[in-house]
Amino acid sequence: MNFKEYLQNNIVYLDGGMGTLLQANGLQPGELPELWNLTHPEIITKIHTDYFNAGSNVVCTNTFGANSLKFDEAQLEQIVKAAITNAKNAITNSKAPQHKFIAIDIGPTGKLLKPLGDLDFEDAVSVFAKTVKLGAKYGVDLVIIETMNDSYETKAALLAVKENCDLPVIVSNAYDQEGKLMTGATPAAMVALIEGMGADALGANCSLGPRQLRIVAEELLKYASIPVILKPNAGLPKSVDGKTVFDITPQEFADELTNIVKMGVRVCGGCCGTTPEYIKALTDKTANIQPTPLTKKNLTVMSSYSHAVKFGESPILIGERINPTGKKRFKQALLENDIDYILAEGVNQQEKGVHILDVNVGLPDIDEVAMLESAVCELQAIIDLPLQIDTADICAMEAALRRYNGKAMINSVNGKAESMAAIFPLVKKYGGVVVALTLDENGIPSTAEKRVEIAKKILANATKYGIDKKDIIFDTLAMTISADTSAASATLDALYTIKTELGCHTSLGVSNVSFGLPNRDAVNSTFFSMALQNGLSAAIMNPYSSDMIKTYYTYNALKGLDPNCTDYIAHADEFTATAPSPAATEPSGDSQYASELQYAIIKGFKDKASEITKELIKVNEPLSIVNLEIIPALNTVGVGFENKTVYLPQLLMSAEAAKSAFEVIKSTMPSGDTKSKKPTFVIATVHGDIHDIGKNIVKLLLENYGFNVVDLGKDVPAEAIVEKVIELNAKIVGLSALMTTTVPAMQRTIELIKQKAPWCKTIVGGAVLTQEYADKIGADKYARDAMEAVRYAEEVFNI
Amino acid sequence: MNETTLTKTYSAPPIDKKEILRYAGGIADDNTIKLLNECINEALNHITYKVCYHKLPVKLNGDLCDFGVFNVQSKNLATNLSGCNSVIIFGATVGIDIDRLITKYSHISPAKALMLQAFGTERIESLCDDFCKDIQNTLKIQLKPRFSAGYGDLPLDTQKQIFSLLNLPKNIGLTLNDSLLMSPTKSVTAFIGIKEV
């Protein structure tokens, strides 16, 4: 019987701690345990044998840290080969009667993935792939990915297994006392991710004892349709007379874990501190327990790096604003690669209360594959909402799904054979909940019946790919009533039938219904409430529309989905006309300020600066506002900073206020007009350095002073910087480094610039830099602070 | 006397606003204080306080500090540890979420990013202080000042030994990148000499 078959109808016993036993055998702190496969094979084999004799079905090879970051390839192969041989010898040595399997053990790399760390996602996949391939080559029964404390790294490892072998794979994460991974994921989020990618079992190990992990197990069991694993420590460690002691005995461990097995856990074992004695106690105690049958949960769930969003409770709001369609300013941001603008749209929508963000960056003149991938990576680094990847470009879809840290929503598939053949394999491989549009080769049917027929066709086709009904959301296509007044009822009728008869969740791009009509919000919000009443599960909508938000909270309150009307009451004041923001009420009655706008900028009132500018621009030329208001205000603050009467936080608040005024001006100017005449300043944090706050401060101020700042980000290789300088024929480049270890990278960059782009001036800054250091590495200028950088740039351009 | 590696989670140390303003290069005017309070409110619940530590014997031989499982050559560390027979080596972090917030605001509000950066620095320093007090009280020992890799002539490279001794990625989610920078960034590793009484 192979492992997959055995797993279906049995409780599977894993082994216990390896590190604990190696230490008992003399492994020193800091010594690499994987080398013991080669140096002490008899000890490793004995440990595996003891676990089999204690009743383990599966032993995990001593390869937790066996990866190509720690070992070179030849050594890695030797280690994995020896580790598997040691486990196989244990099968031969043990006379115990149970089914026995060998799992190649894959632990975390010990590195944090980009952008918060420095290991690229694809590099992580390659690292894991090497170990996986060796496991398959030397013959194991399954792969165990364990002790992962980051969702993104878990995904990289699982992807490496799926792409490089056909072995069964089980995945276990390390949760902390809060019941979350180190990087924030809840058990529900991990179930969505891991199950979505087709693992054979999932669960929790290490960190805590069975008592503390019980809540995690309960959560996993609530969401998972595949077997759940629990492999806890022998309680919590403490130091007694210089030795590590864990605080529960084998018997207590077995008692606790038995209760959890009765709850439904199907794969169990021990982690740190557990020994064959613990496993023996566990197998004895649970010998007569019948395995809980697996049940399909049929939950429609997507996830971000931190949490899961579940369909079917209250309606889900999907923010539609990250989309260039009909938005001049957004198109301009895409053309200028202005990722900050896109991120701000994400953050603002989150503040309005959406649950998911739709991400569409399709524009004819840009590289959509690169742009979508980059937008997804940047958004998921700072916003914890699940994303809906929205593109018609299959390559862009795959690139984004691959890099997505969680289980995404996919927008969209439709009833055309070609669409299903392209999208369904991606859903199957990367996991995801896919929006299915009820149209096909014959277009959008005008009747509800025909749309339902297409839905049935899509469901039948999805089944062939092994995609569950729960992972398909139907969009019955809202069409504008300005063209056909029966359009709304066809959409709603189809929605109702799909919800009630097919039992599927639904979604609509609500705003389409009012296209071509005046006061669209009124139509949209009424249509939204009608759709909700007909069973709509999610709406792609504009969260800045107070009518839509009003409908959402009112519907929840009326439907009994908002206990004590708490949310309704909390948001009720947003439903009326826009309340004046606090900043707008700040008094300005001080005669030392030349104007209201200058006052707002000098004081750093962002909202007020933007409001006043909106008023000013109705009667003034944009350029006169810049020259007579914004620049003088900035100068006042800048000079104050240089004279040490204004401090850095104040300088930045003023700079942000000025930026919000500029933003208003920018949105009224034709796109392309704003940047062409400005001097170009290239800026980057050098290779190896992940700090960018100083760089961003300089960028903000330069932008305010009228420079076109091309920001290459952080950890940027010298070659990439030089390439950009040449491409743009830039006259000046700013480099930032925070650590002494990254100053050499700065020096390399400067040398390369001098060689390849000798016309370009270099200006450097950062915590460790001094004038002396800057001279040593050949920089043209050292800037102590952001204002000094601005002054030098003005000098270079003769401004 | 190779002790075991232990991991501990602390509750939030009291917040020192004056110190945060000092790190941010600011003064206590109304606007700056408002910004500071906004940042504290947004970040505080996202911060965790984790420490992982290990007690080791130390033998000093000139500039060579020998901890048994590894040794380092450093005049400054040797001076710092003079008269000690043992040390505590620790890693501490206030978690990755503050990095996410700093990244978020560095894109949309550098003023907030600056303040959060300062808040994170104050948090990790306070955590280290709390940890040292706790260790002094529970082990009934006196500690010397903390000494980190990169101080004086102690090579930053020593981080590699500290990380492999303490298994920091697994124990507290603290990682080291190729440039020897730590992620989460608001983290500290250090040696603390134990004074002989």
Short mmCIF file of N, CA, C and O in Angstrom, two decimals, chain A residues 444-449 451 476-494 513 517 527 530:
data_model
loop_
_atom_site.label_atom_id
_atom_site.label_comp_id
_atom_site.label_asym_id
_atom_site.label_seq_id
_atom_site.Cartn_x
_atom_site.Cartn_y
_atom_site.Cartn_z
N ILE A 444 -22.71 37.26 -24.95
CA ILE A 444 -23.45 37.27 -23.69
C ILE A 444 -24.92 37.03 -24.00
O ILE A 444 -25.55 37.83 -24.69
N PRO A 445 -25.46 35.92 -23.51
CA PRO A 445 -26.88 35.66 -23.80
C PRO A 445 -27.76 36.75 -23.17
O PRO A 445 -27.45 37.25 -22.10
N SER A 446 -28.86 37.05 -23.83
CA SER A 446 -29.74 38.09 -23.28
C SER A 446 -30.65 37.53 -22.18
O SER A 446 -31.14 38.27 -21.35
N THR A 447 -30.83 36.22 -22.16
CA THR A 447 -31.75 35.66 -21.16
C THR A 447 -30.99 35.04 -19.98
O THR A 447 -29.84 34.61 -20.11
N ALA A 448 -31.69 34.99 -18.86
CA ALA A 448 -31.12 34.38 -17.66
C ALA A 448 -30.87 32.88 -17.88
O ALA A 448 -29.82 32.35 -17.49
N GLU A 449 -31.82 32.20 -18.54
CA GLU A 449 -31.72 30.74 -18.72
C GLU A 449 -30.42 30.38 -19.44
O GLU A 449 -29.72 29.44 -19.07
N ARG A 451 -27.71 32.08 -19.62
CA ARG A 451 -26.52 32.35 -18.79
C ARG A 451 -26.31 31.21 -17.78
O ARG A 451 -25.19 30.80 -17.51
N THR A 476 -22.76 37.01 -13.37
CA THR A 476 -23.79 36.92 -14.41
C THR A 476 -23.87 38.20 -15.24
O THR A 476 -24.85 38.42 -15.95
N LEU A 477 -22.85 39.04 -15.14
CA LEU A 477 -22.62 40.16 -16.04
C LEU A 477 -23.67 41.27 -15.97
O LEU A 477 -24.70 41.21 -16.63
N ALA A 478 -23.35 42.27 -15.21
CA ALA A 478 -24.19 43.46 -15.16
C ALA A 478 -23.95 44.26 -16.43
O ALA A 478 -22.82 44.55 -16.78
N MET A 479 -25.05 44.56 -17.16
CA MET A 479 -24.94 45.34 -18.40
C MET A 479 -25.71 46.63 -18.21
O MET A 479 -26.67 46.68 -17.44
N THR A 480 -25.31 47.63 -18.97
CA THR A 480 -25.95 48.92 -18.71
C THR A 480 -27.43 48.93 -19.13
O THR A 480 -27.80 48.43 -20.19
N ILE A 481 -28.24 49.50 -18.26
CA ILE A 481 -29.67 49.61 -18.57
C ILE A 481 -29.94 50.78 -19.51
O ILE A 481 -31.04 50.94 -20.00
N SER A 482 -28.92 51.58 -19.76
CA SER A 482 -29.14 52.69 -20.69
C SER A 482 -29.29 52.16 -22.11
O SER A 482 -29.90 52.79 -22.96
N ALA A 483 -28.77 50.96 -22.38
CA ALA A 483 -28.91 50.36 -23.70
C ALA A 483 -30.14 49.45 -23.77
O ALA A 483 -30.78 49.34 -24.80
N ASP A 484 -30.41 48.76 -22.67
CA ASP A 484 -31.53 47.82 -22.67
C ASP A 484 -32.09 47.76 -21.25
O ASP A 484 -31.43 47.27 -20.33
N THR A 485 -33.30 48.24 -21.08
CA THR A 485 -33.82 48.36 -19.71
C THR A 485 -34.16 47.01 -19.08
O THR A 485 -34.41 46.92 -17.89
N SER A 486 -34.15 45.93 -19.87
CA SER A 486 -34.40 44.62 -19.26
C SER A 486 -33.08 43.96 -18.81
O SER A 486 -33.08 42.85 -18.29
N ALA A 487 -31.96 44.66 -19.04
CA ALA A 487 -30.64 44.07 -18.77
C ALA A 487 -30.48 43.68 -17.30
O ALA A 487 -29.96 42.60 -16.98
N ALA A 488 -30.95 44.53 -16.42
CA ALA A 488 -30.75 44.26 -14.99
C ALA A 488 -31.49 43.00 -14.56
O ALA A 488 -30.95 42.18 -13.81
N SER A 489 -32.72 42.82 -15.04
CA SER A 489 -33.45 41.63 -14.57
C SER A 489 -32.83 40.34 -15.07
O SER A 489 -32.80 39.34 -14.35
N ALA A 490 -32.31 40.33 -16.30
CA ALA A 490 -31.67 39.11 -16.79
C ALA A 490 -30.49 38.74 -15.88
O ALA A 490 -30.31 37.58 -15.49
N THR A 491 -29.72 39.75 -15.50
CA THR A 491 -28.56 39.53 -14.63
C THR A 491 -29.00 38.98 -13.27
O THR A 491 -28.45 38.00 -12.76
N LEU A 492 -30.03 39.62 -12.72
CA LEU A 492 -30.48 39.24 -11.37
C LEU A 492 -31.14 37.87 -11.36
O LEU A 492 -30.94 37.08 -10.43
N ASP A 493 -31.92 37.58 -12.41
CA ASP A 493 -32.57 36.26 -12.46
C ASP A 493 -31.52 35.14 -12.56
O ASP A 493 -31.62 34.10 -11.90
N ALA A 494 -30.54 35.37 -13.41
CA ALA A 494 -29.47 34.37 -13.55
C ALA A 494 -28.74 34.19 -12.23
O ALA A 494 -28.44 33.06 -11.80
N VAL A 513 -23.78 48.61 -14.55
CA VAL A 513 -25.22 48.69 -14.80
C VAL A 513 -25.66 50.11 -15.17
O VAL A 513 -26.66 50.31 -15.84
N LEU A 517 -25.43 56.73 -17.85
CA LEU A 517 -26.51 57.46 -17.16
C LEU A 517 -25.94 58.53 -16.23
O LEU A 517 -24.82 58.41 -15.77
N PHE A 527 -29.18 48.98 -7.49
CA PHE A 527 -28.93 47.69 -8.14
C PHE A 527 -28.18 46.75 -7.18
O PHE A 527 -28.48 45.57 -7.09
N MET A 530 -30.57 45.29 -4.76
CA MET A 530 -31.41 44.27 -5.41
C MET A 530 -30.61 42.98 -5.61
O MET A 530 -31.12 41.88 -5.39
#
